């Protein structure tokens, strides 16, 4: 039987020097922030049965637990530095710990983000990560800074994670290849860290958010914080590769109100279009212009010709994840 301390030592404490002044092992970790930079801090909890299925693949779960936190740093334009891991586990299952920690560290290493501490306890499976990043003063991409006339941009593609959920729930029939391709977007999202950093350093971006609960809902947070409205071109929304093969109505709905996308939605003045495209190229991340911020409150959806779409936003509640 693994003791709590053996478990930490074996699976989470690494035998190599990190950047932290003091990492795992003492009462606190010690970090030395870069002079003049602000700390960006975010915390996300993943609960079995709520955020992931019981029996989920531990390696993907390790990846996703950190990915959702990195996505929050990306949405602020911050550079990842370190994170802590609070873990409640029903048992010290070696296979699970091996898979979980390898998925977690593969993504952590890809972003040079160091595990510096945490807490471990017995209980229902529950994973809580707090992440620390750095951003230059005045460069954080906040939700409350959208301005009327801004373009609305989306990174990558939307809707495949929601499509996979629909497949799992048998809301629609998906062949096995389509389901496994879409499911990768659900289980192993790619946080848009490089894009967030490039936008905050090199482009005049006004507001940004990461899309975790669906574009309509998350853009809605920008609109209310910024006291503006928006018009989205439903047919400009970039559908995921699997969703792109589905009927138009489903494409529109899952792009607009999917969930678990972990793409960035951001607003920038039209004068910044070239700078945004250059930042996207630098980050090797595609971006698409999907609408405009308006002075008039509310969120409107239009089709490619600009005609208002009859999709009622209330109708999206069904898709918002309960
Ligand atoms: P304390 O009792 O002082 O809170 P703990 O006994 O909980 O310390 O943890 C011992 C050390 O191991 C601490 O440095 C803590 O940050 C670290 N730690 C505990 N659990 C984890 C974990 N799941 N991942 C990384 N570090 C952990
Ligand atoms: Mg403790």
Coordinates of C-alpha atoms and ligand atoms in Angstrom, one line a residue:
X1 CA 0.0 0.0 0.0
X2 CA 1.4 3.4 -1.0
X3 CA 1.5 6.0 1.8
X4 CA 0.5 9.6 1.0
X5 CA 4.1 10.7 1.0
X6 CA 5.4 7.8 -1.2
X7 CA 2.6 8.5 -3.6
X8 CA 3.6 12.2 -3.9
X9 CA 7.3 11.3 -4.2
X10 CA 6.8 8.6 -6.7
X11 CA 4.3 10.3 -9.1
X12 CA 4.5 14.0 -8.5
X13 CA 7.9 15.0 -7.2
X14 CA 10.4 15.0 -10.0
X15 CA 14.1 14.4 -9.7
X16 CA 15.3 17.3 -11.7
X17 CA 15.9 21.0 -11.0
X18 CA 13.0 23.3 -11.6
X19 CA 12.8 27.0 -12.0
X20 CA 11.0 27.5 -8.6
X21 CA 13.2 28.7 -5.7
X22 CA 11.6 25.8 -3.7
X23 CA 9.3 23.2 -5.2
X24 CA 7.4 20.2 -3.6
X25 CA 8.4 19.1 -0.1
X26 CA 8.1 22.0 2.3
X27 CA 5.0 23.8 3.7
X28 CA 5.0 26.3 0.9
X29 CA 6.7 26.5 -2.5
X30 CA 8.7 29.6 -3.2
X31 CA 8.5 31.3 -6.6
X32 CA 10.6 34.3 -7.8
X33 CA 8.3 36.3 -10.1
X34 CA 10.1 38.1 -13.0
X35 CA 10.8 41.7 -11.9
X36 CA 8.0 44.1 -13.0
X37 CA 5.6 41.4 -14.1
X38 CA 2.1 40.8 -12.7
X39 CA 1.0 37.4 -11.5
X40 CA -2.0 35.8 -13.3
X41 CA -3.7 33.2 -11.1
X42 CA -6.5 30.8 -11.9
X43 CA -8.0 27.7 -10.3
X44 CA -10.2 25.0 -11.9
X45 CA -11.7 21.9 -10.4
X46 CA -12.7 18.8 -12.3
X47 CA -15.2 16.5 -10.5
X48 CA -15.9 12.9 -11.6
X49 CA -19.4 12.5 -13.0
X50 CA -19.7 16.2 -13.5
X51 CA -16.7 17.3 -15.7
X52 CA -15.6 13.8 -16.8
X53 CA -17.1 10.3 -17.0
X54 CA -16.3 7.8 -14.3
X55 CA -13.6 5.5 -15.7
X56 CA -12.1 8.3 -17.9
X57 CA -8.7 7.5 -19.4
X58 CA -6.2 8.8 -16.7
X59 CA -3.6 10.0 -19.2
X60 CA -6.2 12.2 -21.0
X61 CA -7.6 13.3 -17.6
X62 CA -4.1 14.4 -16.6
X63 CA -3.8 16.4 -19.8
X64 CA -7.2 17.9 -19.6
X65 CA -6.9 18.9 -15.9
X66 CA -4.0 21.1 -16.7
X67 CA -5.3 22.1 -20.2
X68 CA -8.3 23.9 -18.8
X69 CA -6.1 25.9 -16.4
X70 CA -3.6 26.8 -19.2
X71 CA -6.6 27.9 -21.2
X72 CA -7.4 30.5 -18.6
X73 CA -3.9 31.8 -18.7
X74 CA -4.1 31.9 -22.5
X75 CA -7.3 33.9 -22.3
X76 CA -5.5 36.6 -20.2
X77 CA -2.4 36.5 -22.5
X78 CA -0.2 35.3 -19.6
X79 CA 2.9 33.1 -19.8
X80 CA 2.6 29.9 -17.7
X81 CA 5.0 29.5 -14.8
X82 CA 3.9 27.0 -12.2
X83 CA 0.9 25.2 -10.8
X84 CA -0.3 23.3 -7.7
X85 CA -2.4 20.1 -7.7
X86 CA -5.0 19.2 -5.1
X87 CA -6.1 15.6 -5.6
X88 CA -8.8 13.6 -3.9
X89 CA -8.5 9.9 -4.8
X90 CA -10.6 6.9 -3.9
X91 CA -7.5 4.7 -3.8
X92 CA -3.8 4.8 -4.6
X93 CA -4.1 2.9 -7.9
X94 CA -0.7 2.7 -9.5
X95 CA -1.9 2.4 -13.1
X96 CA -4.2 5.3 -12.7
X97 CA -1.4 7.5 -11.0
X98 CA 1.1 6.5 -13.7
X99 CA -1.3 7.5 -16.5
X100 CA -2.6 10.6 -14.9
X101 CA 0.9 12.0 -14.0
X102 CA 2.3 11.2 -17.4
X103 CA -0.5 13.0 -19.2
X104 CA -0.2 15.9 -16.8
X105 CA 3.6 16.3 -17.1
X106 CA 3.6 15.9 -20.9
X107 CA 1.5 19.0 -21.2
X108 CA 3.3 20.8 -18.3
X109 CA 6.6 20.3 -20.0
X110 CA 5.3 21.4 -23.3
X111 CA 4.5 24.7 -21.7
X112 CA 7.4 24.9 -19.3
X113 CA 5.0 25.0 -16.4
X114 CA 6.3 23.5 -13.1
X115 CA 4.3 21.5 -10.5
X116 CA 5.4 23.1 -7.2
X117 CA 3.0 21.7 -4.6
X118 CA -0.4 20.5 -3.8
X119 CA -2.5 18.4 -1.5
X120 CA -3.4 14.7 -1.6
X121 CA -6.3 13.1 0.3
X122 CA -8.6 10.0 0.1
X123 CA -12.1 10.7 -1.2
X124 CA -14.2 10.9 -4.4
X125 CA -12.1 11.5 -7.5
X126 CA -11.6 15.3 -7.7
X127 CA -8.8 17.2 -9.3
X128 CA -8.2 20.9 -8.5
X129 CA -5.3 22.8 -10.1
X130 CA -4.2 26.3 -9.3
X131 CA -2.0 27.9 -12.0
X132 CA 0.3 30.8 -11.9
X133 CA 1.4 32.9 -14.9
X134 CA 3.0 36.2 -15.6
X135 CA 1.8 39.1 -17.7
X136 CA 3.3 42.6 -18.3
X137 CA 1.3 45.4 -16.6
X138 CA -1.4 46.7 -18.9
X139 CA -1.1 43.7 -21.2
X140 CA -3.6 41.3 -19.6
X141 CA -6.6 40.5 -22.0
X142 CA -9.6 41.3 -19.8
X143 CA -13.3 40.6 -20.3
X144 CA -14.4 44.2 -19.7
X145 CA -12.5 45.9 -22.5
X146 CA -14.5 45.2 -25.7
X147 CA -15.5 48.4 -27.7
X148 CA -18.3 49.0 -30.2
X149 CA -16.9 48.5 -33.7
X150 CA -14.4 45.8 -32.6
X151 CA -14.1 42.6 -34.7
X152 CA -14.9 39.4 -32.9
X153 CA -12.3 36.6 -33.5
X154 CA -12.2 32.9 -32.7
X155 CA -9.2 30.7 -32.6
X156 CA -9.2 27.2 -34.1
X157 CA -12.5 25.4 -34.5
X158 CA -15.7 24.9 -32.5
X159 CA -18.2 22.3 -31.7
X160 CA -16.5 18.9 -32.1
X161 CA -16.4 18.4 -28.3
X162 CA -20.1 19.0 -28.1
X163 CA -20.6 16.7 -31.1
X164 CA -18.7 13.9 -29.2
X165 CA -21.0 14.5 -26.2
X166 CA -24.0 14.1 -28.4
X167 CA -22.6 10.9 -29.8
X168 CA -21.9 9.5 -26.3
X169 CA -25.5 10.4 -25.2
X170 CA -26.9 8.9 -28.4
X171 CA -28.6 12.2 -29.3
X172 CA -27.4 11.5 -32.8
X173 CA -25.7 8.6 -34.7
X174 CA -22.0 9.0 -35.3
X175 CA -19.8 6.4 -36.9
X176 CA -17.0 5.1 -34.7
X177 CA -14.2 7.0 -36.6
X178 CA -16.1 10.3 -36.4
X179 CA -16.9 9.8 -32.7
X180 CA -13.2 9.0 -31.8
X181 CA -12.0 12.0 -33.8
X182 CA -14.5 14.4 -32.2
X183 CA -13.9 12.8 -28.7
X184 CA -10.2 13.8 -28.9
X185 CA -11.3 17.4 -28.9
X186 CA -13.4 16.7 -25.7
X187 CA -10.7 14.7 -23.9
X188 CA -7.5 16.4 -25.0
X189 CA -8.1 20.0 -25.7
X190 CA -5.1 22.2 -26.9
X191 CA -5.0 25.3 -24.8
X192 CA -4.2 28.3 -27.0
X193 CA -1.3 29.6 -24.8
X194 CA 1.0 30.7 -27.7
X195 CA -1.8 32.7 -29.3
X196 CA -2.8 34.4 -26.0
X197 CA 0.8 35.4 -25.4
X198 CA 1.4 36.6 -29.0
X199 CA -1.9 38.6 -28.9
X200 CA -1.0 40.3 -25.6
X201 CA 2.5 41.1 -26.7
X202 CA 2.1 42.1 -30.3
X203 CA -1.5 43.1 -31.1
X204 CA -4.0 45.7 -29.9
X205 CA -6.5 43.2 -28.5
X206 CA -9.3 44.7 -26.4
X207 CA -11.1 41.8 -24.7
X208 CA -10.6 38.0 -24.5
X209 CA -12.1 34.9 -22.9
X210 CA -11.6 31.2 -23.4
X211 CA -14.6 29.3 -24.6
X212 CA -15.4 26.6 -22.1
X213 CA -19.2 26.8 -21.8
X214 CA -20.0 27.6 -25.4
X215 CA -19.4 30.7 -27.5
X216 CA -22.8 32.4 -26.9
X217 CA -22.5 32.1 -23.2
X218 CA -18.8 33.0 -22.9
X219 CA -19.0 35.9 -25.4
X220 CA -22.0 37.0 -23.3
X221 CA -19.6 37.4 -20.3
X222 CA -17.5 39.8 -22.5
X223 CA -20.6 41.7 -23.5
X224 CA -22.0 42.2 -20.0
X225 CA -18.6 43.1 -18.5
X226 CA -17.9 45.5 -21.3
X227 CA -21.5 46.9 -21.5
X228 CA -21.8 46.3 -25.2
X229 CA -23.7 44.0 -27.6
X230 CA -22.6 41.9 -30.6
X231 CA -23.7 40.4 -33.9
X232 CA -22.3 37.0 -34.9
X233 CA -22.2 35.7 -38.4
X234 CA -23.4 32.1 -37.6
X235 CA -22.1 30.9 -41.0
X236 CA -18.6 32.3 -40.4
X237 CA -18.2 30.2 -37.2
X238 CA -15.4 27.7 -37.8
X239 CA -16.8 24.2 -37.3
X240 CA -14.5 21.4 -36.2
X241 CA -13.5 18.8 -38.8
X242 CA -16.1 16.3 -37.8
X243 CA -18.9 18.8 -37.2
X244 CA -18.2 20.3 -40.6
X245 CA -19.7 17.1 -42.1
X246 CA -23.0 17.5 -40.2
X247 CA -26.2 19.3 -41.3
X248 CA -26.2 23.1 -41.3
X249 CA -28.6 23.5 -38.4
X250 CA -26.5 21.3 -36.1
X251 CA -23.3 23.0 -37.2
X252 CA -24.7 26.4 -36.3
X253 CA -26.0 25.2 -32.9
X254 CA -22.9 23.3 -31.8
X255 CA -20.5 26.1 -33.0
X256 CA -22.6 28.8 -31.2
X257 CA -23.3 26.9 -28.0
X258 CA -21.2 23.8 -27.8
X259 CA -19.0 23.7 -24.7
X260 CA -15.5 22.3 -23.9
X261 CA -14.0 24.0 -26.9
X262 CA -11.1 25.8 -25.1
X263 CA -10.7 28.1 -28.0
X264 CA -10.1 31.9 -27.5
X265 CA -12.7 34.4 -28.3
X266 CA -11.3 37.9 -28.5
X267 CA -12.2 41.4 -29.8
X268 CA -9.9 43.9 -31.5
X269 CA -10.4 47.1 -33.6
X270 CA -10.5 46.7 -37.4
X271 CA -7.2 48.6 -37.5
X272 CA -5.5 45.6 -35.7
X273 CA -6.5 43.0 -38.3
X274 CA -3.0 42.6 -39.7
X275 CA -1.4 42.5 -36.3
X276 CA -3.9 39.8 -35.2
X277 CA -3.2 37.7 -38.3
X278 CA 0.6 38.2 -37.7
X279 CA 0.2 37.0 -34.0
X280 CA -1.8 34.0 -35.2
X281 CA 0.9 33.1 -37.7
X282 CA 3.6 33.5 -35.0
X283 CA 1.6 31.2 -32.7
X284 CA 0.8 28.7 -35.6
X285 CA -2.9 29.0 -34.6
X286 CA -5.7 29.7 -37.1
X287 CA -8.1 32.6 -36.3
X288 CA -11.4 33.5 -37.9
X289 CA -13.3 36.8 -37.8
X290 CA -16.9 35.9 -36.8
X291 CA -18.7 39.1 -36.0
X292 CA -18.8 42.6 -34.6
X293 CA -19.2 44.3 -31.2
X294 CA -22.2 46.7 -31.3
X295 CA -23.1 49.6 -29.0
X296 CA -26.6 48.1 -28.8
X297 CA -26.8 45.6 -25.9
X298 CA -27.7 42.0 -26.7
X299 CA -26.4 39.2 -28.9
X300 CA -27.7 38.8 -32.4
X301 CA -27.1 36.0 -34.8
X302 CA -27.1 36.5 -38.6
X303 CA -26.5 34.2 -41.6
X304 CA -23.8 34.9 -44.2
X305 CA -26.1 37.4 -46.0
X306 CA -26.6 39.4 -42.8
X307 CA -30.3 38.2 -42.4
X308 CA -31.2 37.7 -38.7
X309 CA -31.4 34.0 -37.7
X310 CA -34.5 32.6 -36.1
X311 CA -32.4 30.5 -33.6
X312 CA -33.7 31.7 -30.3
X313 CA -30.9 31.9 -27.7
X314 CA -33.2 30.4 -25.1
X315 CA -33.2 27.3 -27.3
X316 CA -29.5 27.0 -26.5
X317 CA -30.1 26.2 -22.9
X318 CA -30.6 22.6 -23.8
X319 CA -27.0 22.5 -24.9
X320 CA -25.4 24.3 -22.1
X321 CA -24.2 21.2 -20.4
X322 CA -26.4 20.0 -17.5
Ligands
LIG1 P1 1.3 20.1 4.6 O1 0.8 19.1 5.6 O2 2.3 21.0 5.0 O3 0.1 20.8 3.9 P2 1.5 17.9 2.8 O4 1.8 16.8 3.7 O5 0.0 18.0 2.4 O6 2.0 19.2 3.5 O7 2.3 17.8 1.5 C1 3.7 17.6 1.5 C2 4.4 18.3 0.3 O8 3.9 17.7 -0.8 C3 4.0 19.8 0.2 O9 5.1 20.5 -0.3 C4 2.9 19.8 -0.8 O10 2.8 21.0 -1.5 C5 3.3 18.6 -1.7 N1 2.1 17.9 -2.3 C6 1.1 17.2 -1.7 N2 0.3 16.7 -2.5 C7 0.7 17.0 -3.8 C8 0.3 16.7 -5.1 N3 -0.8 16.0 -5.4 N4 1.1 17.2 -6.1 C9 2.2 17.9 -5.9 N5 2.6 18.2 -4.6 C10 1.9 17.7 -3.6
LIG2 MG1 -1.4 19.5 2.9

